[in-house]
mmCIF file of C-alpha atoms in Angstrom:
data_model
loop_
_atom_site.group_PDB
_atom_site.id
_atom_site.type_symbol
_atom_site.label_atom_id
_atom_site.label_comp_id
_atom_site.label_asym_id
_atom_site.label_seq_id
_atom_site.Cartn_x
_atom_site.Cartn_y
_atom_site.Cartn_z
ATOM 1 C CA MET T 17 14.750 35.260 38.573
ATOM 2 C CA LYS T 18 14.719 37.573 41.578
ATOM 3 C CA ARG T 19 11.469 39.422 42.228
ATOM 4 C CA TYR T 20 10.593 42.393 44.431
ATOM 5 C CA PHE T 21 7.341 42.709 46.308
ATOM 6 C CA ILE T 22 5.949 46.238 45.953
ATOM 7 C CA ILE T 23 3.391 47.633 48.354
ATOM 8 C CA GLY T 24 2.238 51.173 47.859
ATOM 9 C CA LEU T 25 -0.495 53.645 47.070
ATOM 10 C CA VAL T 26 -1.551 54.450 43.543
ATOM 11 C CA VAL T 27 -1.827 58.237 43.370
ATOM 12 C CA PHE T 28 -2.570 60.212 40.222
ATOM 13 C CA GLY T 29 -4.503 63.241 39.036
ATOM 14 C CA GLY T 30 -4.427 64.622 42.557
ATOM 15 C CA PHE T 31 -6.489 61.752 43.937
ATOM 16 C CA LEU T 32 -5.529 58.866 46.185
ATOM 17 C CA GLY T 33 -6.332 55.501 44.685
ATOM 18 C CA LYS T 34 -6.562 52.074 46.206
ATOM 19 C CA THR T 35 -3.647 50.153 47.641
ATOM 20 C CA PHE T 36 -1.839 47.700 45.398
ATOM 21 C CA ALA T 37 0.452 44.871 46.414
ATOM 22 C CA GLN T 38 2.142 42.947 43.659
ATOM 23 C CA SER T 39 5.526 41.930 42.376
ATOM 24 C CA PRO T 40 6.717 44.001 39.396
ATOM 25 C CA ASP T 41 5.999 42.633 35.956
ATOM 26 C CA PHE T 42 9.415 43.632 34.646
ATOM 27 C CA VAL T 43 12.659 44.440 36.492
ATOM 28 C CA VAL T 44 15.438 46.419 34.788
ATOM 29 C CA PRO T 45 18.098 45.097 34.295
ATOM 30 C CA ASP T 46 17.202 41.600 35.605
ATOM 31 C CA ASP T 47 14.644 40.928 32.870
ATOM 32 C CA GLY T 48 16.193 43.134 30.184
ATOM 33 C CA ASP T 49 16.974 46.766 29.457
ATOM 34 C CA PHE T 50 14.687 49.802 29.712
ATOM 35 C CA VAL T 51 13.663 49.664 26.051
ATOM 36 C CA SER T 52 12.629 46.020 26.463
ATOM 37 C CA ALA T 53 10.616 46.934 29.566
ATOM 38 C CA ILE T 54 8.598 49.556 27.694
ATOM 39 C CA GLN T 55 8.083 47.254 24.723
ATOM 40 C CA SER T 56 6.839 44.553 27.092
ATOM 41 C CA ALA T 57 4.321 46.980 28.594
ATOM 42 C CA ASN T 58 3.148 48.026 25.114
ATOM 43 C CA THR T 59 2.582 44.451 23.912
ATOM 44 C CA ARG T 60 1.039 42.856 27.001
ATOM 45 C CA ALA T 61 -2.237 41.007 26.523
ATOM 46 C CA ASP T 62 -4.370 42.704 29.181
ATOM 47 C CA PHE T 63 -4.438 46.519 29.158
ATOM 48 C CA SER T 64 -7.113 46.653 31.855
ATOM 49 C CA ARG T 65 -4.574 45.532 34.450
ATOM 50 C CA ARG T 66 -1.827 47.868 35.666
ATOM 51 C CA TYR T 67 1.646 46.868 34.499
ATOM 52 C CA THR T 68 4.567 47.688 36.821
ATOM 53 C CA ILE T 69 8.174 48.235 35.790
ATOM 54 C CA LEU T 70 10.864 48.465 38.473
ATOM 55 C CA VAL T 71 14.144 50.070 37.392
ATOM 56 C CA ARG T 72 16.973 49.204 39.750
ATOM 57 C CA ARG T 73 19.433 51.763 41.052
ATOM 58 C CA GLY T 74 22.249 52.760 38.715
ATOM 59 C CA THR T 75 22.574 54.526 35.358
ATOM 60 C CA HIS T 76 20.795 52.711 32.541
ATOM 61 C CA LEU T 77 21.803 53.777 29.035
ATOM 62 C CA SER T 78 18.833 53.602 26.685
ATOM 63 C CA ARG T 79 19.737 53.216 23.020
ATOM 64 C CA GLY T 80 16.137 53.785 21.956
ATOM 65 C CA THR T 81 14.356 51.738 19.320
ATOM 66 C CA GLN T 82 17.169 52.284 16.769
ATOM 67 C CA GLU T 83 14.541 52.630 14.020
ATOM 68 C CA LEU T 84 15.738 55.044 11.350
ATOM 69 C CA ILE T 85 14.348 58.573 11.608
ATOM 70 C CA SER T 86 15.294 61.701 9.696
ATOM 71 C CA THR T 87 16.123 65.292 10.459
ATOM 72 C CA SER T 88 17.297 68.306 8.492
ATOM 73 C CA VAL T 89 20.799 69.635 9.092
ATOM 74 C CA LYS T 90 22.904 72.424 7.653
ATOM 75 C CA THR T 91 25.920 71.454 5.572
ATOM 76 C CA ALA T 92 29.215 73.316 5.719
ATOM 77 C CA ASP T 93 28.084 75.618 2.889
ATOM 78 C CA GLY T 94 24.791 76.439 4.660
ATOM 79 C CA ALA T 95 22.549 74.247 2.517
ATOM 80 C CA ASP T 96 19.817 72.032 3.979
ATOM 81 C CA SER T 97 20.439 68.311 4.002
ATOM 82 C CA THR T 98 18.389 65.375 5.301
ATOM 83 C CA VAL T 99 20.168 62.780 7.409
ATOM 84 C CA PHE T 100 18.859 59.442 8.681
ATOM 85 C CA PHE T 101 19.963 58.074 12.035
ATOM 86 C CA PRO T 102 18.878 55.453 14.610
ATOM 87 C CA SER T 103 16.141 56.758 16.895
ATOM 88 C CA PRO T 104 17.300 57.325 20.495
ATOM 89 C CA MET T 105 13.680 57.428 21.683
ATOM 90 C CA VAL T 106 11.533 54.804 23.354
ATOM 91 C CA LYS T 107 7.760 55.236 23.220
ATOM 92 C CA LEU T 108 5.154 54.100 25.762
ATOM 93 C CA ILE T 109 1.765 53.755 24.045
ATOM 94 C CA ALA T 110 -0.136 51.517 26.490
ATOM 95 C CA PRO T 111 -2.294 52.754 29.399
ATOM 96 C CA ARG T 112 -2.024 51.940 33.098
ATOM 97 C CA VAL T 113 1.725 51.503 33.364
ATOM 98 C CA THR T 114 3.789 52.300 36.460
ATOM 99 C CA ILE T 115 7.512 53.023 36.100
ATOM 100 C CA MET T 116 9.297 53.027 39.459
ATOM 101 C CA GLY T 117 12.934 53.663 40.267
ATOM 102 C CA GLU T 118 14.720 53.360 43.593
ATOM 103 C CA GLY T 119 15.073 57.118 44.089
ATOM 104 C CA MET T 120 15.647 59.962 41.667
ATOM 105 C CA ASP T 121 19.231 60.281 42.936
ATOM 106 C CA ALA T 122 19.789 56.530 42.582
ATOM 107 C CA THR T 123 18.044 55.493 39.341
ATOM 108 C CA ILE T 124 18.896 57.239 36.061
ATOM 109 C CA VAL T 125 17.711 56.413 32.562
ATOM 110 C CA GLU T 126 19.888 58.190 30.004
ATOM 111 C CA ASN T 127 19.924 58.460 26.229
ATOM 112 C CA ARG T 128 22.469 60.150 23.953
ATOM 113 C CA PRO T 129 20.920 61.609 20.792
ATOM 114 C CA SER T 130 23.251 62.287 17.883
ATOM 115 C CA HIS T 131 21.118 65.196 16.605
ATOM 116 C CA GLU T 132 19.155 67.858 18.431
ATOM 117 C CA GLY T 133 15.419 68.370 17.888
ATOM 118 C CA ILE T 134 12.218 68.634 19.901
ATOM 119 C CA GLY T 135 10.523 65.750 18.086
ATOM 120 C CA ILE T 136 13.414 63.292 17.786
ATOM 121 C CA THR T 137 15.286 63.187 21.096
ATOM 122 C CA SER T 138 12.980 62.054 23.917
ATOM 123 C CA THR T 139 14.485 59.712 26.485
ATOM 124 C CA LEU T 140 10.882 58.614 27.146
ATOM 125 C CA PHE T 141 7.909 59.489 24.925
ATOM 126 C CA VAL T 142 4.507 58.772 26.515
ATOM 127 C CA GLU T 143 1.850 58.909 23.790
ATOM 128 C CA ASP T 144 -1.886 58.370 24.437
ATOM 129 C CA ALA T 145 -0.916 56.271 27.454
ATOM 130 C CA ASP T 146 -3.490 57.292 30.055
ATOM 131 C CA SER T 147 -2.972 56.795 33.794
ATOM 132 C CA THR T 148 0.793 56.481 33.537
ATOM 133 C CA ILE T 149 2.525 56.694 36.931
ATOM 134 C CA ILE T 150 6.253 57.511 37.132
ATOM 135 C CA LYS T 151 8.046 57.687 40.478
ATOM 136 C CA ASP T 152 11.506 57.918 42.043
ATOM 137 C CA ILE T 153 13.594 58.123 38.870
ATOM 138 C CA THR T 154 15.670 60.497 36.703
ATOM 139 C CA PHE T 155 15.420 60.829 32.923
ATOM 140 C CA LEU T 156 18.456 62.407 31.263
ATOM 141 C CA CYS T 157 18.655 63.467 27.629
ATOM 142 C CA ASN T 158 22.395 63.673 27.273
ATOM 143 C CA PHE T 159 22.917 65.731 24.149
ATOM 144 C CA GLN T 160 25.994 67.732 25.122
ATOM 145 C CA TYR T 161 24.668 67.828 28.680
ATOM 146 C CA GLU T 162 27.420 69.872 30.234
ATOM 147 C CA PRO T 163 27.605 73.084 32.292
ATOM 148 C CA MET T 164 28.161 75.354 29.283
ATOM 149 C CA ALA T 165 25.631 73.827 26.873
ATOM 150 C CA PHE T 166 22.988 76.380 25.875
ATOM 151 C CA ALA T 167 21.241 75.820 22.552
ATOM 152 C CA ASN T 168 20.295 72.182 22.128
ATOM 153 C CA ARG T 169 16.666 71.050 21.877
ATOM 154 C CA ALA T 170 16.831 67.768 23.744
ATOM 155 C CA VAL T 171 13.739 66.279 25.391
ATOM 156 C CA ALA T 172 13.996 64.121 28.518
ATOM 157 C CA LEU T 173 10.252 63.420 28.778
ATOM 158 C CA ARG T 174 7.564 64.006 26.166
ATOM 159 C CA GLU T 175 3.852 63.478 26.775
ATOM 160 C CA SER T 176 1.151 63.629 24.134
ATOM 161 C CA GLY T 177 -2.589 63.222 24.587
ATOM 162 C CA CYS T 178 -2.420 61.502 27.989
ATOM 163 C CA LYS T 179 -5.100 61.803 30.669
ATOM 164 C CA GLY T 180 -4.603 61.239 34.384
ATOM 165 C CA ASN T 181 -0.820 60.865 34.379
ATOM 166 C CA TYR T 182 1.052 61.306 37.661
ATOM 167 C CA LEU T 183 4.748 61.944 38.346
ATOM 168 C CA GLN T 184 6.313 61.998 41.808
ATOM 169 C CA HIS T 185 9.977 62.430 42.738
ATOM 170 C CA VAL T 186 10.977 62.497 39.070
ATOM 171 C CA ARG T 187 14.006 64.464 37.874
ATOM 172 C CA LEU T 188 14.199 65.615 34.244
ATOM 173 C CA LEU T 189 17.644 66.683 33.015
ATOM 174 C CA SER T 190 18.491 68.468 29.790
ATOM 175 C CA THR T 191 19.008 71.990 28.449
ATOM 176 C CA GLN T 192 16.335 73.240 26.016
ATOM 177 C CA ASP T 193 12.809 71.687 25.831
ATOM 178 C CA THR T 194 13.471 69.265 28.696
ATOM 179 C CA TYR T 195 9.775 68.482 29.323
ATOM 180 C CA TYR T 196 7.518 68.626 26.253
ATOM 181 C CA THR T 197 3.763 68.358 26.813
ATOM 182 C CA ASN T 198 2.524 68.466 23.233
ATOM 183 C CA GLY T 199 -0.848 67.181 22.133
ATOM 184 C CA GLY T 200 -2.758 68.326 25.189
ATOM 185 C CA GLY T 201 -3.384 66.022 28.112
ATOM 186 C CA ASP T 202 -3.747 66.227 31.876
ATOM 187 C CA THR T 203 -0.792 65.537 34.171
ATOM 188 C CA THR T 204 0.105 66.209 37.801
ATOM 189 C CA LEU T 205 3.696 66.435 39.035
ATOM 190 C CA ASP T 206 4.486 66.306 42.755
ATOM 191 C CA SER T 207 7.923 67.111 44.209
ATOM 192 C CA CYS T 208 9.735 66.794 40.891
ATOM 193 C CA ASP T 209 12.960 68.489 39.686
ATOM 194 C CA ILE T 210 13.110 69.953 36.178
ATOM 195 C CA HIS T 211 16.369 71.362 34.824
ATOM 196 C CA GLY T 212 17.015 73.377 31.686
ATOM 197 C CA THR T 213 17.811 76.618 29.920
ATOM 198 C CA VAL T 214 15.373 77.746 27.209
ATOM 199 C CA ASP T 215 11.657 76.839 27.305
ATOM 200 C CA PHE T 216 12.571 73.781 29.335
ATOM 201 C CA ILE T 217 8.894 73.193 30.019
ATOM 202 C CA CYS T 218 6.867 73.639 26.841
ATOM 203 C CA GLY T 219 3.679 72.596 25.088
ATOM 204 C CA GLY T 220 -0.042 72.291 25.753
ATOM 205 C CA GLY T 221 -2.478 70.600 28.099
ATOM 206 C CA THR T 222 -3.383 71.035 31.744
ATOM 207 C CA VAL T 223 -0.260 70.427 33.809
ATOM 208 C CA ARG T 224 -0.069 70.940 37.579
ATOM 209 C CA PHE T 225 3.372 71.371 39.126
ATOM 210 C CA ASN T 226 3.044 70.928 42.906
ATOM 211 C CA SER T 227 6.069 71.682 45.120
ATOM 212 C CA CYS T 228 8.472 71.184 42.229
ATOM 213 C CA THR T 229 11.996 72.569 41.848
ATOM 214 C CA LEU T 230 12.701 74.494 38.634
ATOM 215 C CA TYR T 231 16.451 74.594 38.058
ATOM 216 C CA LEU T 232 17.997 77.217 35.758
ATOM 217 C CA GLU T 233 21.087 75.811 34.072
ATOM 218 C CA PRO T 234 23.858 78.178 32.896
ATOM 219 C CA ARG T 235 23.782 79.161 29.222
ATOM 220 C CA GLY T 236 27.439 79.915 28.794
ATOM 221 C CA ARG T 237 27.085 83.193 26.934
ATOM 222 C CA LYS T 238 27.165 86.557 28.635
ATOM 223 C CA GLY T 239 23.755 88.173 28.498
ATOM 224 C CA SER T 240 21.865 85.006 27.513
ATOM 225 C CA ARG T 241 18.664 84.567 29.476
ATOM 226 C CA ASP T 242 16.943 81.363 30.516
ATOM 227 C CA VAL T 243 13.167 80.999 30.051
ATOM 228 C CA ILE T 244 11.362 78.521 32.293
ATOM 229 C CA CYS T 245 8.380 77.713 30.104
ATOM 230 C CA ALA T 246 6.798 78.247 26.696
ATOM 231 C CA PRO T 247 3.157 77.190 27.058
ATOM 232 C CA ALA T 248 1.063 76.537 23.955
ATOM 233 C CA THR T 249 -2.204 75.770 25.724
ATOM 234 C CA ASN T 250 -5.747 76.169 24.359
ATOM 235 C CA ASP T 251 -8.708 78.021 25.836
ATOM 236 C CA ASP T 252 -10.279 74.749 27.018
ATOM 237 C CA GLU T 253 -7.142 73.807 28.988
ATOM 238 C CA MET T 254 -6.138 75.230 32.363
ATOM 239 C CA GLY T 255 -2.557 75.504 31.144
ATOM 240 C CA TYR T 256 0.532 75.390 33.336
ATOM 241 C CA ILE T 257 -0.130 75.758 37.057
ATOM 242 C CA PHE T 258 2.960 76.098 39.261
ATOM 243 C CA LYS T 259 1.964 75.837 42.920
ATOM 244 C CA ASN T 260 4.377 76.087 45.883
ATOM 245 C CA CYS T 261 7.357 75.630 43.566
ATOM 246 C CA THR T 262 10.952 76.812 44.052
ATOM 247 C CA ILE T 263 13.160 78.444 41.409
ATOM 248 C CA VAL T 264 16.889 77.835 41.869
ATOM 249 C CA GLY T 265 19.962 77.474 39.691
ATOM 250 C CA SER T 266 22.916 79.264 38.176
ATOM 251 C CA PRO T 267 23.760 82.607 39.849
ATOM 252 C CA GLU T 268 24.347 84.122 36.395
ATOM 253 C CA GLN T 269 20.575 84.054 35.849
ATOM 254 C CA ASP T 270 19.709 86.092 38.948
ATOM 255 C CA GLY T 271 17.629 89.095 37.860
ATOM 256 C CA ARG T 272 17.770 88.100 34.192
ATOM 257 C CA TYR T 273 15.734 84.996 33.346
ATOM 258 C CA HIS T 274 12.055 85.024 32.350
ATOM 259 C CA LEU T 275 9.202 82.993 33.770
ATOM 260 C CA ALA T 276 7.454 82.326 30.461
ATOM 261 C CA ARG T 277 6.901 83.295 26.850
ATOM 262 C CA PRO T 278 3.790 82.478 24.778
ATOM 263 C CA TRP T 279 4.486 79.851 22.123
ATOM 264 C CA ARG T 280 1.196 79.031 20.381
ATOM 265 C CA ASN T 281 -2.603 79.387 20.723
ATOM 266 C CA ARG T 282 -3.669 81.554 23.716
ATOM 267 C CA PRO T 283 -1.591 80.074 26.511
ATOM 268 C CA THR T 284 -2.168 80.207 30.256
ATOM 269 C CA CYS T 285 0.552 80.032 32.891
ATOM 270 C CA VAL T 286 0.251 80.916 36.586
ATOM 271 C CA PHE T 287 2.793 80.831 39.418
ATOM 272 C CA LEU T 288 1.211 80.481 42.864
ATOM 273 C CA ASN T 289 3.235 80.947 46.068
ATOM 274 C CA THR T 290 6.564 80.554 44.290
ATOM 275 C CA ARG T 291 9.818 80.850 46.231
ATOM 276 C CA MET T 292 12.285 82.569 43.907
ATOM 277 C CA MET T 293 15.781 81.890 45.174
ATOM 278 C CA LEU T 294 16.847 83.704 42.005
ATOM 279 C CA LEU T 295 14.726 86.652 40.889
ATOM 280 C CA PRO T 296 13.483 86.918 37.294
ATOM 281 C CA SER T 297 13.873 89.993 35.127
ATOM 282 C CA PRO T 298 11.483 92.687 36.432
ATOM 283 C CA ASP T 299 9.221 92.309 33.362
ATOM 284 C CA GLY T 300 8.855 88.585 34.096
ATOM 285 C CA TYR T 301 7.765 87.512 30.619
ATOM 286 C CA ARG T 302 8.901 87.679 26.984
ATOM 287 C CA GLU T 303 7.288 87.777 23.555
ATOM 288 C CA MET T 304 7.375 84.949 21.021
ATOM 289 C CA HIS T 305 6.159 84.748 17.402
ATOM 290 C CA GLY T 306 3.387 87.317 17.890
ATOM 291 C CA THR T 307 1.394 85.019 20.205
ATOM 292 C CA LEU T 308 -0.753 86.747 22.831
ATOM 293 C CA PRO T 309 -1.156 85.043 26.219
ATOM 294 C CA ARG T 310 -4.578 84.376 27.656
ATOM 295 C CA LEU T 311 -3.131 84.720 31.168
ATOM 296 C CA PHE T 312 0.449 85.046 32.433
ATOM 297 C CA ALA T 313 0.249 85.885 36.113
ATOM 298 C CA GLU T 314 1.386 85.075 39.628
ATOM 299 C CA TYR T 315 0.310 85.231 43.237
ATOM 300 C CA GLY T 316 2.294 85.186 46.460
ATOM 301 C CA SER T 317 5.784 85.194 44.922
ATOM 302 C CA VAL T 318 8.540 85.590 47.528
ATOM 303 C CA ASP T 319 12.301 85.925 47.357
ATOM 304 C CA LYS T 320 14.905 83.726 49.032
ATOM 305 C CA ASN T 321 14.325 85.551 52.341
ATOM 306 C CA GLY T 322 10.554 85.136 52.215
ATOM 307 C CA ASN T 323 9.892 88.764 51.267
ATOM 308 C CA PRO T 324 7.210 89.586 48.660
ATOM 309 C CA VAL T 325 8.590 90.004 45.139
ATOM 310 C CA ASP T 326 7.945 93.338 43.426
ATOM 311 C CA CYS T 327 5.720 92.480 40.443
ATOM 312 C CA SER T 328 4.850 96.058 39.512
ATOM 313 C CA GLN T 329 6.869 95.934 36.278
ATOM 314 C CA ARG T 330 5.505 92.636 34.954
ATOM 315 C CA LYS T 331 4.883 92.669 31.204
ATOM 316 C CA THR T 332 1.355 93.611 30.129
ATOM 317 C CA ILE T 333 1.967 94.623 26.475
ATOM 318 C CA PHE T 334 2.783 91.993 23.830
ATOM 319 C CA LYS T 335 3.200 92.344 20.087
ATOM 320 C CA ASN T 336 0.698 90.466 17.930
ATOM 321 C CA LYS T 337 1.517 88.761 14.627
ATOM 322 C CA ALA T 338 1.134 92.076 12.810
ATOM 323 C CA GLY T 339 3.758 93.624 15.066
ATOM 324 C CA GLU T 340 1.227 95.793 16.872
ATOM 325 C CA ASP T 341 1.375 96.387 20.610
ATOM 326 C CA VAL T 342 -1.580 94.830 22.436
ATOM 327 C CA ARG T 343 -2.282 95.375 26.109
ATOM 328 C CA VAL T 344 -3.568 92.270 27.888
ATOM 329 C CA ALA T 345 -6.975 92.353 29.575
ATOM 330 C CA TYR T 346 -5.817 90.798 32.850
ATOM 331 C CA SER T 347 -3.685 91.811 35.795
ATOM 332 C CA PRO T 348 -0.333 89.967 36.008
ATOM 333 C CA VAL T 349 -0.859 89.817 39.775
ATOM 334 C CA LEU T 350 -3.720 87.548 40.823
ATOM 335 C CA SER T 351 -6.097 88.230 43.700
ATOM 336 C CA GLU T 352 -7.213 85.716 46.329
ATOM 337 C CA THR T 353 -10.481 85.429 44.451
ATOM 338 C CA ASP T 354 -8.643 84.706 41.206
ATOM 339 C CA ILE T 355 -6.722 81.767 42.603
ATOM 340 C CA THR T 356 -9.682 79.855 44.017
ATOM 341 C CA LYS T 357 -10.094 78.004 40.678
ATOM 342 C CA TYR T 358 -6.602 76.552 41.071
#
């Protein structure tokens, strides 16, 4: 059995940890497929020791656990029907696991769900698995992943209740709900690529996006607008923090997409020093289900030429659940004093 000697730095939560030097515990595909690697990490005897998975270059098709799960679908006559199908998801539930590829352009883990849905499609689901490190890899949820796909909830990576997770050089590919951060948690992403159409970053927790690329995929219908994120964060969470990120993508979205819309709770979302190769709609934000944001704001946004973006028309009035117009208590443009906490 061929082994690879890994020497590197453990980095997560924005802090630099101690050097590790060890051979990987599991190599995909030498020791088995990706599902087997995650199952091996979940069932290992010693959770106090970090477990390392190396995924070799190439495209690795993950068939998930194949356990039967259910979803509701519409029949031809419009009635609701429940169908059962093999789960395409694989779930990591153990702490202190490192998943390393050989480059996000070189190593791809792909699944192919047969039904769309935010809770049933994840290529990788990380649940209560603290201190997970993921590096140099792509996760693709391939549910009609094609240039003209526009309305499929298909999750590439889902995190729930994790503390101290760290992603670096990770690419997440899908259309709607690409990265789902439900159940709170605390994660840092450095130099990652996230692609999608509608709410392709969504959920709760404190999530820091440092120097990431946010890629707007085409929606395929004239007038349809992409939305980067739908935060559902609580008051005790810092929410979504995009710092030194770049927004790129389909030219059809230039001047039309939105930065965020409030999903649940009282969400927070800030964009700091964002380079907008494509400009959003002048209002910047949208309404959703009568939810009022705690803070939707930005600082230092520039266009593709480095010129300041005009934020004077950013949305400051949102409808509440009663349909009443409510003016927010904050400025959508942050001051230098405001951003010190980030």
